[in-house]
XYZ file of C-alpha atoms in Angstrom:
657
model
C -8.498 14.347 13.412
C -5.909 16.992 12.597
C -6.388 19.659 9.912
C -2.711 19.906 8.902
C 0.204 17.481 9.351
C 3.860 18.180 8.611
C 5.929 15.225 7.343
C 9.477 15.446 8.700
C 10.946 13.182 6.037
C 11.471 12.733 2.303
C 11.275 10.246 -0.554
C 8.901 7.315 -0.741
C 7.776 7.464 2.889
C 6.778 11.113 2.561
C 4.776 10.276 -0.579
C 3.223 7.321 1.283
C 2.094 9.496 4.214
C 0.760 12.172 1.854
C -1.434 9.527 0.191
C -3.144 8.669 3.488
C -3.494 12.313 4.514
C -5.228 13.027 1.222
C -7.614 10.096 1.808
C -8.462 11.472 5.258
C -8.921 15.008 3.948
C -5.977 16.311 5.960
C -3.698 19.030 4.562
C -0.084 17.845 4.081
C 3.080 19.881 4.556
C 6.318 18.613 3.010
C 9.809 19.770 3.902
C 12.781 19.666 1.573
C 16.477 20.337 1.292
C 18.084 22.016 -1.712
C 18.783 18.555 -3.150
C 15.045 17.760 -3.055
C 13.643 21.054 -4.338
C 11.980 19.302 -7.289
C 11.343 15.964 -5.582
C 8.100 14.060 -5.947
C 7.063 14.455 -2.309
C 7.409 18.228 -2.674
C 5.170 18.298 -5.742
C 2.504 16.019 -4.253
C 2.124 17.785 -0.899
C -0.372 20.608 -0.407
C 2.413 22.861 0.924
C 6.209 22.556 0.979
C 8.858 24.411 2.997
C 12.603 24.596 2.357
C 14.582 23.683 5.492
C 18.222 23.903 4.373
C 21.032 22.655 2.135
C 21.510 19.092 0.908
C 23.398 17.764 3.929
C 20.925 16.032 6.252
C 22.654 17.532 9.283
C 21.716 20.987 7.966
C 18.171 20.158 6.871
C 16.244 16.982 7.735
C 18.015 16.639 11.088
C 17.521 20.292 12.125
C 14.811 20.206 14.783
C 14.596 24.002 14.948
C 13.920 24.332 11.214
C 11.303 21.590 11.252
C 9.463 23.227 14.135
C 9.661 26.600 12.411
C 8.166 25.063 9.245
C 5.329 23.579 11.306
C 4.609 26.937 12.925
C 4.654 28.803 9.589
C 2.184 26.401 7.989
C -0.189 25.948 10.916
C 0.534 22.241 11.333
C -0.967 20.607 14.410
C 1.000 17.353 14.200
C 4.288 16.005 12.854
C 4.683 12.589 11.218
C 8.365 11.577 11.354
C 8.268 8.749 8.782
C 11.261 6.454 9.306
C 14.947 7.272 9.449
C 16.224 10.764 10.266
C 14.475 11.881 13.503
C 11.775 9.185 13.604
C 13.272 7.540 16.714
C 14.708 10.655 18.316
C 13.280 11.231 21.779
C 14.569 14.804 21.787
C 12.575 15.590 18.661
C 9.424 14.069 20.148
C 9.873 16.206 23.291
C 10.559 19.323 21.215
C 7.335 18.759 19.280
C 5.376 18.464 22.523
C 7.020 21.592 23.933
C 6.021 23.469 20.760
C 2.398 22.369 21.136
C 2.619 19.830 18.299
C 1.448 16.225 18.390
C 4.247 13.804 17.536
C 2.711 10.976 15.484
C 4.502 8.215 17.331
C 5.115 6.886 20.825
C 5.848 9.066 23.857
C 9.398 10.376 24.174
C 10.200 8.160 27.219
C 9.283 5.020 25.216
C 11.495 6.144 22.324
C 14.395 6.850 24.680
C 14.042 3.525 26.470
C 13.756 1.336 23.383
C 16.296 3.433 21.485
C 18.929 2.399 24.011
C 19.401 -1.268 23.120
C 21.109 -1.991 26.426
C 18.262 -0.603 28.557
C 15.697 -2.096 26.189
C 17.056 -5.608 26.688
C 17.055 -5.203 30.463
C 13.478 -3.866 30.418
C 11.925 -6.573 28.253
C 13.873 -9.289 30.079
C 12.189 -8.098 33.274
C 8.840 -8.380 31.434
C 9.513 -12.054 30.676
C 10.694 -11.662 27.071
C 13.730 -13.839 26.108
C 16.758 -11.806 24.925
C 19.960 -12.572 22.987
C 22.944 -13.284 25.292
C 25.419 -10.407 25.199
C 27.206 -7.612 27.045
C 25.543 -5.748 29.880
C 25.788 -2.123 30.885
C 26.289 0.988 28.805
C 29.310 3.117 27.984
C 31.705 0.200 27.535
C 35.218 1.091 26.378
C 36.848 -0.585 23.395
C 38.745 -2.851 25.756
C 35.626 -3.794 27.701
C 33.772 -4.580 24.469
C 36.625 -6.783 23.299
C 36.708 -8.543 26.681
C 32.936 -9.127 26.551
C 33.262 -10.514 23.016
C 35.951 -12.962 24.096
C 33.784 -14.003 27.034
C 30.780 -14.680 24.793
C 32.905 -16.500 22.247
C 33.430 -15.773 18.558
C 31.680 -14.979 16.311
C 29.926 -11.953 17.797
C 27.861 -9.076 16.511
C 28.760 -5.456 17.327
C 25.691 -3.198 17.410
C 25.194 0.537 18.032
C 23.098 0.996 21.150
C 21.276 3.977 19.638
C 20.870 2.621 16.122
C 18.772 0.541 13.806
C 18.457 -0.539 10.195
C 21.742 -2.428 10.238
C 23.821 0.776 10.322
C 27.096 0.265 12.165
C 26.530 -3.447 12.765
C 29.634 -5.601 12.374
C 29.932 -9.381 12.398
C 33.322 -10.283 13.866
C 34.590 -13.838 13.505
C 38.186 -13.346 14.646
C 39.546 -11.894 17.886
C 42.381 -10.344 15.876
C 39.873 -8.167 14.000
C 38.072 -6.864 17.087
C 39.987 -3.599 17.513
C 39.546 -2.442 13.911
C 35.910 -3.548 13.721
C 35.032 -1.799 16.989
C 36.600 1.432 15.684
C 34.696 1.133 12.386
C 31.407 0.379 14.156
C 31.871 3.434 16.377
C 32.504 5.675 13.330
C 29.381 4.452 11.556
C 27.271 4.740 14.710
C 28.499 8.280 15.371
C 27.860 9.273 11.749
C 24.389 7.702 11.555
C 23.019 8.338 15.052
C 25.297 10.855 16.773
C 26.080 8.253 19.452
C 28.934 5.739 19.251
C 27.892 3.571 22.227
C 28.175 -0.109 21.284
C 27.057 -3.448 22.657
C 28.104 -6.953 21.698
C 25.843 -9.981 21.253
C 26.223 -13.667 20.499
C 25.961 -14.392 16.797
C 23.251 -16.938 16.038
C 24.433 -18.924 13.015
C 22.021 -19.065 10.071
C 19.298 -17.222 11.970
C 15.922 -16.050 10.747
C 14.738 -12.522 11.377
C 11.085 -12.378 12.434
C 9.384 -9.177 13.541
C 5.959 -8.560 15.063
C 3.853 -5.508 14.221
C 2.199 -4.004 17.300
C -0.450 -1.332 17.645
C -1.275 0.458 20.912
C -3.654 3.293 21.703
C -3.575 5.759 24.588
C -6.241 3.848 26.537
C -4.085 0.841 27.415
C -5.129 -1.372 24.476
C -2.141 -3.193 22.932
C -2.385 -5.846 20.229
C -0.232 -7.408 17.530
C -0.897 -7.772 13.803
C 1.113 -10.937 13.243
C 4.643 -11.342 11.954
C 6.821 -10.413 9.023
C 9.677 -12.571 7.753
C 12.700 -10.339 7.120
C 15.475 -12.918 6.751
C 16.578 -11.960 3.245
C 19.255 -9.399 4.074
C 22.546 -8.081 2.823
C 25.000 -6.314 5.143
C 22.309 -6.593 7.848
C 19.949 -4.569 5.634
C 16.636 -6.133 4.663
C 16.019 -6.493 0.933
C 12.878 -8.675 0.806
C 10.141 -9.036 3.435
C 6.935 -11.046 3.581
C 3.891 -11.728 5.723
C 3.168 -14.199 7.125
C 6.307 -16.307 7.687
C 6.301 -19.906 6.488
C 8.432 -20.775 9.543
C 5.825 -20.193 12.239
C 2.917 -22.375 13.201
C -0.123 -20.987 14.991
C 1.177 -21.683 18.483
C 4.563 -20.047 17.895
C 2.916 -17.071 16.194
C 0.669 -16.551 19.210
C 3.563 -16.900 21.673
C 5.782 -14.429 19.809
C 2.864 -12.047 19.449
C 2.211 -12.146 23.184
C 5.925 -11.524 23.861
C 5.833 -8.506 21.528
C 2.791 -7.132 23.354
C 4.614 -7.540 26.710
C 7.606 -5.685 25.281
C 5.364 -2.828 24.102
C 3.595 -2.606 27.467
C 6.935 -2.581 29.310
C 7.804 0.821 27.864
C 4.331 2.417 27.811
C 4.096 2.260 24.046
C 1.534 4.080 21.892
C 1.073 3.988 18.115
C 2.514 1.565 15.544
C 5.776 -0.180 16.393
C 7.732 -3.322 15.662
C 9.359 -5.857 17.977
C 12.196 -7.749 16.286
C 13.252 -11.293 17.142
C 16.154 -13.489 16.070
C 14.971 -17.071 15.545
C 17.096 -20.217 15.090
C 15.806 -21.760 11.860
C 15.931 -25.249 13.316
C 13.975 -24.350 16.448
C 11.437 -21.532 15.911
C 10.245 -21.829 19.503
C 13.672 -20.602 20.709
C 13.282 -16.945 19.747
C 15.170 -13.978 21.238
C 14.263 -10.299 21.449
C 16.694 -8.111 19.482
C 15.198 -4.627 19.552
C 12.052 -2.574 19.210
C 11.635 -0.071 16.398
C 9.574 2.797 17.770
C 8.274 3.905 14.390
C 6.675 2.721 11.193
C 8.802 0.148 9.361
C 9.845 0.243 5.718
C 8.167 -3.136 5.252
C 4.803 -2.173 6.760
C 2.918 -2.630 3.425
C 3.099 -6.433 3.600
C 1.174 -6.335 6.862
C -1.314 -3.854 5.413
C -2.022 -6.154 2.465
C -2.041 -9.557 4.193
C -3.842 -8.881 7.485
C -7.612 -8.852 7.892
C -9.479 -7.019 10.651
C -12.890 -8.345 11.554
C -12.959 -10.469 8.396
C -12.079 -7.565 6.078
C -8.657 -7.774 4.468
C -6.376 -4.762 4.499
C -5.751 -1.817 6.788
C -3.812 1.445 6.648
C -1.164 1.626 9.384
C -0.451 5.306 8.712
C -4.151 6.041 9.180
C -4.112 4.239 12.540
C -0.965 6.103 13.562
C -2.846 9.341 12.947
C -6.056 8.189 14.613
C -4.216 7.022 17.741
C -2.187 10.253 17.857
C -5.438 12.240 17.703
C -6.777 10.333 20.733
C -8.958 7.619 19.189
C -9.348 4.215 20.805
C -8.740 1.024 18.847
C -12.190 -0.307 17.870
C -11.007 -3.900 17.396
C -9.273 -6.491 19.557
C -6.764 -9.304 19.173
C -9.450 -11.843 18.224
C -10.395 -9.692 15.212
C -6.904 -9.991 13.665
C -5.997 -12.747 11.187
C -3.940 -13.325 8.065
C -5.735 -13.523 4.719
C -3.379 -14.456 1.885
C 0.285 -13.544 1.492
C 2.290 -10.407 0.636
C 5.948 -9.974 -0.357
C 7.949 -6.742 -0.711
C 11.219 -5.991 -2.516
C 13.282 -2.860 -1.859
C 14.563 -1.216 -5.041
C 17.805 0.583 -4.176
C 20.287 2.805 -5.999
C 23.118 0.315 -5.989
C 25.091 -1.556 -8.623
C 25.105 -5.341 -8.158
C 27.901 -5.658 -10.735
C 30.147 -3.463 -8.552
C 29.611 -5.302 -5.294
C 26.319 -3.510 -4.561
C 28.067 -0.202 -4.018
C 25.758 2.834 -3.896
C 25.066 4.361 -7.300
C 23.634 7.645 -8.484
C 22.606 9.609 -11.532
C 19.574 11.181 -13.159
C 16.408 9.173 -13.749
C 16.094 9.349 -17.543
C 13.161 6.947 -17.873
C 10.853 5.572 -15.211
C 8.224 2.859 -15.304
C 6.815 1.519 -12.052
C 4.613 -1.574 -11.982
C 0.947 -1.646 -11.123
C -1.966 -3.977 -11.631
C -3.851 -6.740 -9.879
C -2.228 -7.471 -6.535
C 0.723 -5.115 -7.154
C 1.553 -1.926 -5.251
C 4.519 0.425 -5.644
C 5.552 2.908 -2.946
C 7.978 5.326 -4.558
C 9.494 8.757 -4.270
C 10.861 8.749 -7.817
C 9.983 10.776 -10.890
C 11.611 11.200 -14.282
C 14.354 13.812 -14.163
C 15.049 13.246 -10.475
C 18.697 13.348 -9.421
C 19.777 10.507 -7.140
C 22.812 11.588 -5.129
C 24.886 10.174 -2.296
C 23.516 12.318 0.532
C 20.643 10.062 1.601
C 19.607 6.435 1.965
C 19.882 4.433 -1.293
C 16.331 3.025 -1.188
C 14.305 4.463 -4.070
C 11.052 2.529 -3.963
C 9.317 -0.630 -2.793
C 7.425 -3.068 -4.988
C 4.847 -5.155 -3.109
C 2.739 -8.033 -4.388
C -0.242 -9.750 -2.783
C -1.706 -13.156 -3.581
C -4.116 -15.623 -2.040
C -1.050 -17.800 -1.367
C 2.727 -17.383 -1.205
C 3.424 -18.865 -4.640
C 1.075 -16.377 -6.304
C 2.561 -13.428 -4.408
C 6.103 -14.422 -5.399
C 5.113 -14.897 -9.033
C 3.399 -11.505 -9.159
C 6.371 -9.800 -7.525
C 8.855 -11.321 -9.985
C 6.688 -10.119 -12.872
C 6.378 -6.665 -11.314
C 10.148 -6.337 -10.919
C 10.574 -7.346 -14.571
C 8.327 -4.399 -15.480
C 10.349 -1.960 -13.352
C 12.372 0.537 -15.407
C 14.754 3.065 -13.805
C 17.141 4.084 -16.572
C 19.977 6.441 -15.670
C 20.532 5.009 -12.181
C 21.809 1.448 -11.631
C 19.465 -0.463 -9.297
C 19.114 -3.933 -7.823
C 15.701 -4.685 -9.407
C 16.989 -7.426 -11.735
C 19.005 -9.007 -8.923
C 15.926 -9.086 -6.699
C 13.875 -10.753 -9.443
C 16.454 -13.530 -9.724
C 16.698 -13.832 -5.936
C 12.947 -14.394 -5.702
C 13.290 -17.276 -8.160
C 16.068 -18.981 -6.159
C 14.984 -22.495 -5.107
C 15.624 -21.812 -1.406
C 13.504 -18.668 -1.501
C 10.711 -20.402 -3.378
C 10.802 -23.210 -0.796
C 10.827 -20.746 2.129
C 14.171 -22.072 3.377
C 15.573 -18.706 4.423
C 18.216 -17.284 6.743
C 19.936 -13.919 7.094
C 23.086 -15.111 5.282
C 21.385 -16.591 2.209
C 21.644 -13.493 0.015
C 25.361 -12.996 0.541
C 26.097 -16.710 0.092
C 24.195 -16.869 -3.193
C 24.851 -13.362 -4.533
C 27.577 -14.354 -6.997
C 25.290 -16.840 -8.740
C 22.558 -14.222 -9.105
C 24.773 -11.731 -10.942
C 25.087 -11.576 -14.718
C 28.836 -11.971 -15.278
C 28.684 -11.122 -18.981
C 26.640 -8.722 -21.056
C 24.074 -10.515 -23.245
C 24.963 -10.121 -26.949
C 21.541 -8.676 -27.708
C 22.386 -5.673 -25.481
C 25.291 -4.721 -27.742
C 23.176 -5.441 -30.825
C 20.460 -3.118 -29.548
C 22.995 -0.380 -28.729
C 24.577 -0.691 -32.195
C 21.146 -0.496 -33.817
C 20.403 2.711 -31.891
C 23.670 4.261 -33.047
C 23.135 3.189 -36.622
C 19.654 4.693 -36.577
C 21.127 7.916 -35.263
C 23.224 8.234 -38.417
C 20.173 8.141 -40.679
C 18.844 11.448 -42.007
C 15.458 12.530 -40.675
C 12.461 11.332 -42.626
C 11.453 13.979 -45.172
C 9.194 14.164 -48.133
C 12.066 15.292 -50.338
C 14.851 13.494 -52.141
C 17.667 11.959 -50.047
C 21.155 11.470 -51.440
C 21.664 7.664 -51.264
C 25.383 8.178 -50.591
C 24.468 9.960 -47.303
C 22.503 7.016 -45.941
C 24.695 4.576 -43.930
C 22.826 1.474 -45.052
C 25.708 -0.289 -46.790
C 24.666 0.688 -50.345
C 27.605 1.336 -52.664
C 28.236 1.274 -56.399
C 29.070 -2.290 -57.274
C 27.134 -3.854 -54.405
C 26.197 -3.616 -50.743
C 28.914 -3.528 -48.096
C 27.977 -3.868 -44.441
C 28.690 -0.676 -42.485
C 31.694 -0.550 -40.178
C 31.276 -1.770 -36.602
C 30.513 0.392 -33.578
C 33.072 0.315 -30.724
C 30.967 0.086 -27.551
C 31.543 -0.389 -23.870
C 29.154 -1.287 -21.053
C 30.230 0.267 -17.757
C 32.276 -2.269 -15.826
C 32.994 -4.494 -18.852
C 35.593 -4.706 -21.597
C 34.875 -2.849 -24.855
C 33.618 -4.644 -27.961
C 33.164 -3.700 -31.604
C 29.883 -4.828 -33.089
C 28.209 -4.317 -36.439
C 24.649 -3.078 -36.360
C 22.069 -5.722 -37.191
C 20.429 -5.421 -40.626
C 17.415 -3.133 -40.790
C 15.016 -6.050 -41.138
C 16.205 -7.421 -37.793
C 15.985 -4.267 -35.708
C 13.472 -1.545 -35.010
C 14.355 1.659 -33.193
C 11.509 3.724 -31.753
C 11.282 6.517 -29.180
C 12.006 4.911 -25.808
C 12.273 1.397 -27.223
C 14.472 -0.774 -29.436
C 13.833 -4.303 -30.717
C 16.513 -6.597 -32.175
C 16.595 -10.185 -33.380
C 19.711 -12.188 -32.496
C 20.079 -15.874 -33.386
C 16.419 -16.056 -34.271
C 15.201 -14.638 -30.931
C 13.605 -11.190 -30.731
C 14.452 -8.978 -27.762
C 12.821 -5.689 -26.742
C 14.561 -3.066 -24.580
C 13.527 0.205 -23.001
C 15.991 2.936 -23.866
C 16.902 6.464 -22.777
C 20.110 8.204 -23.774
C 22.943 5.662 -23.517
C 20.870 3.362 -21.276
C 19.066 0.141 -22.133
C 16.790 -1.801 -19.774
C 14.975 -5.135 -19.696
C 13.473 -7.360 -16.969
C 14.616 -5.017 -14.201
C 18.243 -4.963 -15.403
C 19.888 -1.965 -17.064
C 23.086 -1.337 -18.995
C 24.941 1.906 -19.629
C 26.347 1.449 -23.135
C 28.706 4.191 -24.327
C 30.742 4.762 -27.445
C 34.300 3.638 -26.949
C 37.258 5.486 -28.456
C 40.425 3.385 -27.992
C 42.686 6.342 -28.831
C 41.052 8.557 -26.213
C 41.195 5.710 -23.668
C 44.902 5.210 -24.329
C 45.613 8.937 -23.962
C 43.641 9.073 -20.727
C 45.616 6.137 -19.361
C 48.923 7.741 -20.358
C 47.954 10.989 -18.643
C 48.682 9.530 -15.236
C 45.535 7.802 -14.077
C 47.801 5.758 -11.883
C 47.082 2.274 -13.239
C 47.169 -0.508 -10.688
C 48.941 1.831 -8.263
C 45.946 4.178 -8.089
C 43.247 3.989 -5.450
C 39.959 5.231 -6.884
C 36.567 5.992 -5.352
C 34.312 2.935 -5.738
C 31.222 5.137 -5.455
C 30.281 8.824 -5.347
C 30.490 9.982 -1.751
C 32.494 11.756 0.938
C 35.925 10.928 2.346
C 35.462 10.607 6.095
C 38.825 9.222 7.231
C 42.384 9.616 5.905
C 44.917 7.475 7.758
C 48.091 8.197 5.743
C 50.166 11.018 4.315
C 52.385 11.370 1.260
C 55.644 9.547 1.905
C 54.182 6.952 4.278
C 55.204 3.356 3.708
C 52.233 0.968 3.669
C 51.648 -2.768 3.399
C 49.257 -4.665 1.157
C 45.725 -4.623 2.575
C 46.414 -1.773 5.002
C 43.416 0.566 5.462
C 44.279 3.988 4.056
C 41.006 5.895 3.597
C 37.281 5.562 4.248
C 34.650 6.771 1.779
C 31.028 7.091 2.911
C 27.944 7.276 0.697
C 24.271 6.717 1.436
C 25.124 5.868 5.075
C 27.559 3.117 4.045
C 31.302 3.062 4.679
C 33.811 1.633 2.207
C 37.415 1.113 3.305
C 40.107 1.847 0.703
C 43.125 -0.419 1.241
C 46.651 -0.505 -0.158
C 46.843 -2.730 -3.283
C 50.416 -3.776 -2.443
C 53.424 -2.914 -0.290
C 54.796 0.482 -1.198
C 54.920 4.213 -0.587
C 52.110 6.770 -0.818
C 53.278 9.110 -3.604
C 50.033 11.028 -4.163
C 47.146 11.907 -1.857
C 44.477 14.028 -3.508
C 41.795 14.178 -0.784
C 41.278 15.235 2.819
C 38.529 14.364 5.326
C 35.319 15.945 4.060
C 36.289 15.845 0.385
C 33.404 15.034 -1.974
C 34.459 12.547 -4.645
C 32.988 11.129 -7.848
C 32.925 7.448 -8.742
C 36.311 6.272 -10.106
C 38.036 9.524 -9.026
C 41.682 8.946 -8.083
C 42.132 9.346 -4.313
C 45.748 8.310 -3.828
C 48.609 6.506 -5.532
C 50.788 3.844 -3.895
C 54.070 3.206 -5.696
C 55.094 -0.438 -5.263
C 58.092 -1.270 -3.087
C 61.202 -2.123 -5.078
C 63.058 -5.424 -4.741
C 65.087 -5.712 -1.573
C 68.794 -4.990 -2.081
C 71.073 -7.995 -1.677
C 73.592 -7.852 1.155
C 77.140 -7.363 -0.052
C-alpha cells in the first residue's frame, strides 16, 4: 500500500477519499484553487497544496501543477475522484511518465471507453448489445443531421468524449437540429475540450441501469450488481438506488455478464461502471450506452447494499487503492450478493422555484443528517462560499434499510433534517419526489422527474414562514435583557397609555415571490432563540431553523428580506428595463453574444448564452424589437438578476397611405 496519495479533485469526493486513506493509515494530499482555500477537503487532508486561481482550467485541470504538487509532497499515487481529469487518458499517461500510480484503469482503456463511438464498436464486437445510432467519428453538423433523420426523430445528441449528461440534447424536431447540434458542441467543448458528437435513437420512457465492475491486474473481473439511476433531470441523475426493482435474478446475471465482457474488451483495471438503457416494458432488451472509467457519484449505494462472502458492506475506494497497489481480488463472483436496499439523493446548489437554475451564496447554517442507516458524503462546512465555477452538487445523503420501503422512509426523514441556509438547494424537492406514488411503487423512467416536477414545487409560501420572519424582526426590536430598569415606551410590545395596540406590520418579501405585510404574532405564540424560531399559526406550532434572513424546515429554505416599497419603486424607475430587460437567471459567465446594439430581433430569438456550474442557459428575446442596450461581452461574469441587455419593443406597423 502507498504511503502518500494526492487527490486531484475537490468537494465531497475529496473528503470521501480522505476518509478511506485515513482508515488505511495513508497520508492524504489535497489540492485547491483560490476559491477553495478554506474548503473542507483542504482542512481535513494531512497536507494541502495551492494549484491556481478559481477557474478550473487554471487549477484543477492543470496537469503540470498537479504533478508538481505530487512531487513536492512525496506522493506515490494520484486518485482522480470523478469529474475534472478522472477520465482523461493524457493525465493517466502523464502520471505514469512521472513515476506516479494513477488510481484508475490504464490510459488505453480510458481512451477507448472515453470515445463513445469506439466504445460502442468495441463492446459490440464483444457481444454486448448497443443502442442504434450513428457510426464513425468526426461527423460534421450536416452528417449528424443526416444520421438523425435516418434514425428517425426523436434522437439524442451526445458528446463522444463526455459523460454525466453534459452536452446531451434530446431533439424531437428536425427543424431544431441545427441549433441543438451547435449548442451540444459548445457544451461539449466547454466541458471536455472536445466537441465531437454522435447521435443515438431515443428510447421512450427508458430506465437507466448501471452495473458496477471491479477488475484487478491479474485478469480477474467481476460485477457487484446494478444500480437504478432512472430518476434524472436534464440527463443528470438526482436519485440512485441498489438493487433495482426492475430486474429479476436472470436479467441481473445477464446484464452483469455483459458488463464484465465490456470491461474485458478494453483491458480494464480498478472500479468502473457499465451503463445500460433499458426499456421499462422489456428489461431483457437492454442496450449498452457507455462505460465510466472511474468511481461514480452514486457508488455509496453499492457499498451499503452489497455483501461479500456473507458480510454486508465494502469500501470501493479502498479496493481502488488495493488494486492500484498490485493486490489481487480475494473474492469471486459467487461471493457477491445483495443484502438489503440503499437509496441516495444528490443535494445540489440549485433553486427549484427558479426552474432548478444553479444557485450560490454563503453557507450560514449547516446541519447534515446522521443516524441508524444514514450516511452523508459532503464537502460543505459553515461559512463556505458556493460559487458558479464548479459542479452544483454539494453533498449526497444515503440511506440503507433491510428493504426498499425502509430505505426510502429513512432517506425522506434524513432530507427533512438537512439544513443548508444561505444557499438554495433541492433537498425539499427531493424529499417530496421520494414520496411520489410512482417512486414508492418503483415505477420509474428517466422522464418522470421532469414530468412531475411542477407538482412537487411549493407554489406559495406557507403563512407560518412569514409569521416566523415577522417574529424574528419583532424580537430584534426588543432591548437586550438587563438587570436594570427598561423604559416601557421603548419596548415594541403594543403597550400604550389607554390600552394595548398591536404593533405595525412588517413588510416582507421571500425571494421570487410578491411582498406581503404581516403583523408579528403575539409573544405567547412565538419563541425566538439563537438559530431557531417557533410560531403557532391557526393552532399549529411550527419550528424553523434560522440564520440571518434565512429560514429552513424539512429540507426547504426561504430567504425572507425586509421590503421597502419606496426603495423598490425608485429602483424600478432608475431604468431596470422592466419587461424589456433581459437579466441573468443565475450567477455565471456569458459565453456567447449573438447580437449587437441596434440589431432587430424577433420574439424567442436566442441572443446570449450564460453558463454556470457546467450548465448553459439561453437568453432569448421577450418580443419583437430592437436591441437598445448590451451590457456584456463573451467572458463577462454576471450576478443573478443583473441586466444583460434591453430589447425595445417594435412599434405598430405604419398604415399604407
